Coordinates of C-alpha atoms in Angstrom, one line a residue:
M282 CA 0.0 0.0 0.0
P283 CA 1.2 3.4 -0.6
H284 CA 2.6 5.2 2.2
D285 CA 0.4 8.1 3.4
D286 CA 3.3 10.3 4.1
L287 CA 4.9 10.0 0.7
R288 CA 3.5 12.3 -2.0
C289 CA 4.7 13.5 -5.3
P290 CA 6.4 16.9 -4.9
N291 CA 5.1 17.9 -8.3
C292 CA 1.4 17.0 -8.3
G293 CA 0.8 15.9 -4.7
A294 CA -0.4 12.3 -5.6
L295 CA 0.3 9.5 -3.2
V296 CA 3.3 7.4 -4.2
S297 CA 4.9 4.3 -2.9
E298 CA 8.1 4.3 -0.9
D299 CA 10.1 2.5 -3.6
A300 CA 8.6 4.3 -6.6
A301 CA 11.1 5.9 -8.9
W302 CA 8.6 8.3 -10.5
C303 CA 5.1 9.6 -9.9
G304 CA 2.3 7.4 -11.5
Q305 CA 0.2 10.5 -12.1
C306 CA 2.6 13.1 -13.6
F307 CA 5.6 10.8 -14.2
A308 CA 7.8 13.2 -12.4
P309 CA 11.0 11.6 -11.0
L310 CA 10.9 10.9 -7.4
G311 CA 14.6 10.3 -6.8
R312 CA 16.4 12.2 -4.0
A313 CA 18.0 15.3 -5.3
P314 CA 21.7 15.0 -5.5
E315 CA 23.6 16.8 -2.9
P316 CA 25.3 19.8 -4.1
P317 CA 29.1 19.5 -4.6
P318 CA 31.1 20.8 -1.7
V319 CA 32.2 24.4 -2.0
P320 CA 36.0 24.5 -2.3
P321 CA 37.6 26.7 0.4
R322 CA 38.4 30.2 -0.8
D323 CA 42.1 31.0 -1.0
E324 CA 43.1 34.3 0.5
P325 CA 44.6 36.5 -2.1
P326 CA 48.3 37.2 -1.5
A327 CA 48.9 40.7 0.0
P328 CA 50.3 43.1 -2.6
T329 CA 53.9 43.9 -2.1
G330 CA 53.1 47.6 -1.8
V331 CA 51.2 47.0 1.4
A332 CA 54.1 45.2 3.0
T333 CA 56.6 47.9 2.1
A334 CA 54.3 50.6 3.3
T335 CA 54.8 49.5 6.9
E336 CA 58.5 49.6 6.6
P337 CA 60.1 52.9 7.7
A338 CA 61.2 55.0 4.7
E339 CA 64.9 55.7 4.4
R340 CA 65.7 59.1 6.0
P341 CA 67.5 61.6 3.8
P342 CA 71.0 62.7 5.0
P343 CA 71.0 65.8 7.1
F344 CA 72.0 69.1 5.4
W345 CA 72.1 72.8 6.0
P346 CA 70.8 75.4 3.5
C347 CA 73.0 78.2 2.4
P348 CA 71.4 81.6 3.2
V349 CA 73.1 83.2 0.2
C350 CA 72.7 80.8 -2.8
G351 CA 70.1 78.4 -1.4
G352 CA 72.3 75.3 -2.0
K353 CA 72.0 72.2 0.2
N354 CA 75.3 71.2 1.9
P355 CA 76.1 68.1 3.9
I356 CA 76.1 68.8 7.6
Q357 CA 79.9 68.0 7.9
L358 CA 80.9 70.9 5.7
D359 CA 81.9 74.2 7.3
T360 CA 81.4 76.3 4.2
C361 CA 79.0 76.2 1.3
A362 CA 80.2 74.0 -1.6
T363 CA 78.7 76.4 -4.1
C364 CA 79.5 79.9 -2.9
G365 CA 81.8 79.4 0.1
T366 CA 79.5 81.0 2.6
P367 CA 80.5 79.9 6.2
F368 CA 78.1 77.8 8.2
A369 CA 78.2 80.3 11.0
Q370 CA 76.2 82.7 8.9
V371 CA 73.2 80.4 9.0
M372 CA 73.0 80.7 12.8
R373 CA 73.5 84.5 12.7
A374 CA 70.4 86.4 13.7
P375 CA 69.4 89.2 11.3
V376 CA 70.5 92.6 12.4
E377 CA 67.6 94.9 13.2
R378 CA 68.0 98.3 11.5
G379 CA 66.7 101.4 13.3
Q380 CA 63.8 103.2 11.8
V381 CA 64.9 106.8 11.3
D382 CA 63.3 109.5 9.2
P383 CA 65.4 110.2 6.1
R384 CA 65.6 113.9 6.9
D385 CA 66.7 113.2 10.5
A386 CA 69.4 110.8 9.3
A387 CA 70.8 113.3 6.8
I388 CA 70.8 116.0 9.5
R389 CA 72.7 113.7 11.9
S390 CA 75.4 113.1 9.2
L391 CA 75.6 116.9 8.5
I392 CA 76.4 117.4 12.2
F393 CA 79.2 114.9 11.9
P394 CA 79.8 112.3 9.1
G395 CA 78.7 108.8 10.2
L396 CA 76.1 109.7 12.9
G397 CA 73.3 109.1 10.5
H398 CA 74.7 105.7 9.6
R399 CA 75.0 104.8 13.3
A400 CA 71.4 105.8 14.0
L401 CA 70.3 103.4 11.2
G402 CA 72.2 100.5 12.9
R403 CA 75.3 100.7 10.6
G404 CA 77.9 101.6 13.2
L405 CA 80.9 100.3 11.3
D406 CA 79.9 102.1 8.1
G407 CA 79.4 105.3 10.1
L408 CA 82.8 104.9 11.9
A409 CA 84.6 104.5 8.6
R410 CA 83.2 107.7 7.1
G411 CA 83.8 109.6 10.3
V412 CA 87.4 108.5 10.5
L413 CA 88.0 109.2 6.8
F414 CA 86.6 112.7 7.2
V415 CA 88.7 113.5 10.3
V416 CA 91.9 112.2 8.7
T417 CA 91.3 113.9 5.4
F418 CA 90.5 117.3 7.0
G419 CA 93.2 116.9 9.6
L420 CA 95.9 116.2 7.0
G421 CA 94.6 119.2 4.9
V422 CA 95.1 121.5 7.9
L423 CA 98.6 120.2 8.6
L424 CA 99.5 120.6 4.9
A425 CA 98.2 124.2 5.0
I426 CA 100.4 124.9 8.0
A427 CA 103.5 123.3 6.5
A428 CA 102.9 124.8 3.0
S429 CA 104.7 128.1 3.8
G430 CA 104.7 129.2 0.2
S431 CA 105.2 125.8 -1.4
G432 CA 103.0 125.4 -4.5
A433 CA 102.9 121.6 -4.3
L434 CA 101.8 121.6 -0.7
V435 CA 99.2 124.3 -1.4
A436 CA 97.8 122.1 -4.2
A437 CA 97.8 119.1 -1.9
F438 CA 96.0 121.1 0.8
A439 CA 93.3 122.1 -1.7
L440 CA 93.0 118.4 -2.8
F441 CA 92.6 117.1 0.8
L442 CA 90.1 119.9 1.5
V443 CA 88.0 118.9 -1.5
A444 CA 88.2 115.2 -0.5
G445 CA 87.0 116.1 3.1
V446 CA 84.1 118.1 1.7
G447 CA 83.2 115.1 -0.6
V448 CA 83.2 112.6 2.3
Y449 CA 81.0 115.0 4.3
A450 CA 78.5 115.4 1.6
M451 CA 78.5 111.7 0.6
S452 CA 77.9 110.7 4.2
A453 CA 74.8 112.9 4.5
F454 CA 73.4 111.7 1.1
E455 CA 74.1 108.1 2.0
A456 CA 72.3 108.4 5.4
H457 CA 69.2 109.8 3.6
R458 CA 69.3 107.1 1.1
L459 CA 69.7 104.3 3.6
A460 CA 66.8 105.6 5.7
Q461 CA 64.7 105.2 2.5
G462 CA 65.7 101.6 2.1
G463 CA 68.6 102.1 -0.4
D464 CA 72.2 100.9 -0.4
L465 CA 75.6 102.5 0.3
L466 CA 77.1 104.6 -2.5
V467 CA 80.6 103.2 -1.7
E468 CA 81.3 100.0 0.2
T469 CA 83.0 100.4 3.5
K470 CA 85.9 98.2 2.6
V471 CA 86.6 100.5 -0.3
L472 CA 86.6 103.5 2.0
M473 CA 89.0 101.7 4.4
W474 CA 91.5 101.2 1.5
A475 CA 91.0 104.9 0.5
L476 CA 91.8 105.8 4.1
V477 CA 95.1 103.9 4.0
G478 CA 96.0 105.6 0.8
V479 CA 95.1 109.1 2.2
V480 CA 97.3 108.4 5.2
F481 CA 100.3 107.4 3.1
V482 CA 100.0 110.3 0.7
G483 CA 99.4 112.8 3.5
V484 CA 102.4 111.6 5.6
G485 CA 104.6 111.7 2.5
L486 CA 103.6 115.2 1.6
L487 CA 104.2 116.3 5.2
V488 CA 107.7 114.9 5.1
F489 CA 108.3 116.6 1.8
G490 CA 107.1 119.9 3.3
V491 CA 109.3 119.6 6.4
V492 CA 112.4 118.7 4.3
T493 CA 111.8 121.6 1.9
A494 CA 111.3 124.0 4.8
T495 CA 114.6 123.0 6.5
H496 CA 116.6 123.4 3.3
R497 CA 115.6 127.0 2.8

């Protein structure tokens, strides 16, 4: 007898336990085959970029930048390999310039050459101009005293006098220009060499004047 619990899954008719297909709709009654086992999924290998990302990047060698040319120099060098600027200049703090009205700076230099430069924070430049003015004018006065009728010494006195007036005027003009943000007309090192030359020429002319006066 057919089993009450066994029915065709297609039409619902009763079927026997050992029937291979339904007698009503002829649908196969065999047990559905088990699905094949799902193969385990293999984990994809991690890309090489991820592994290397965790590794610390190679640090660049230390260097110091040149404040003049901008070149990068190894830390063991004492001077710039490009322009020769010393390493000490990198650590040097910028010099703060005084804020002075251009007219006031010029008036200070008219009082005495170099005072306007000093008020602007350029003490060395002002000192060079003041010393050159004193030496030039002083030698001119000494030559005037020693001239005693000598045409050469009188001409030298006039030359030194003109040079002193030139230093005086240049100092006032430079102070006004520096206060406006300009540059020096003449570099200080050039003036220092000019001072050395003035001293040698002045001393030579004084010796010449003394020798000439004693032989009269």
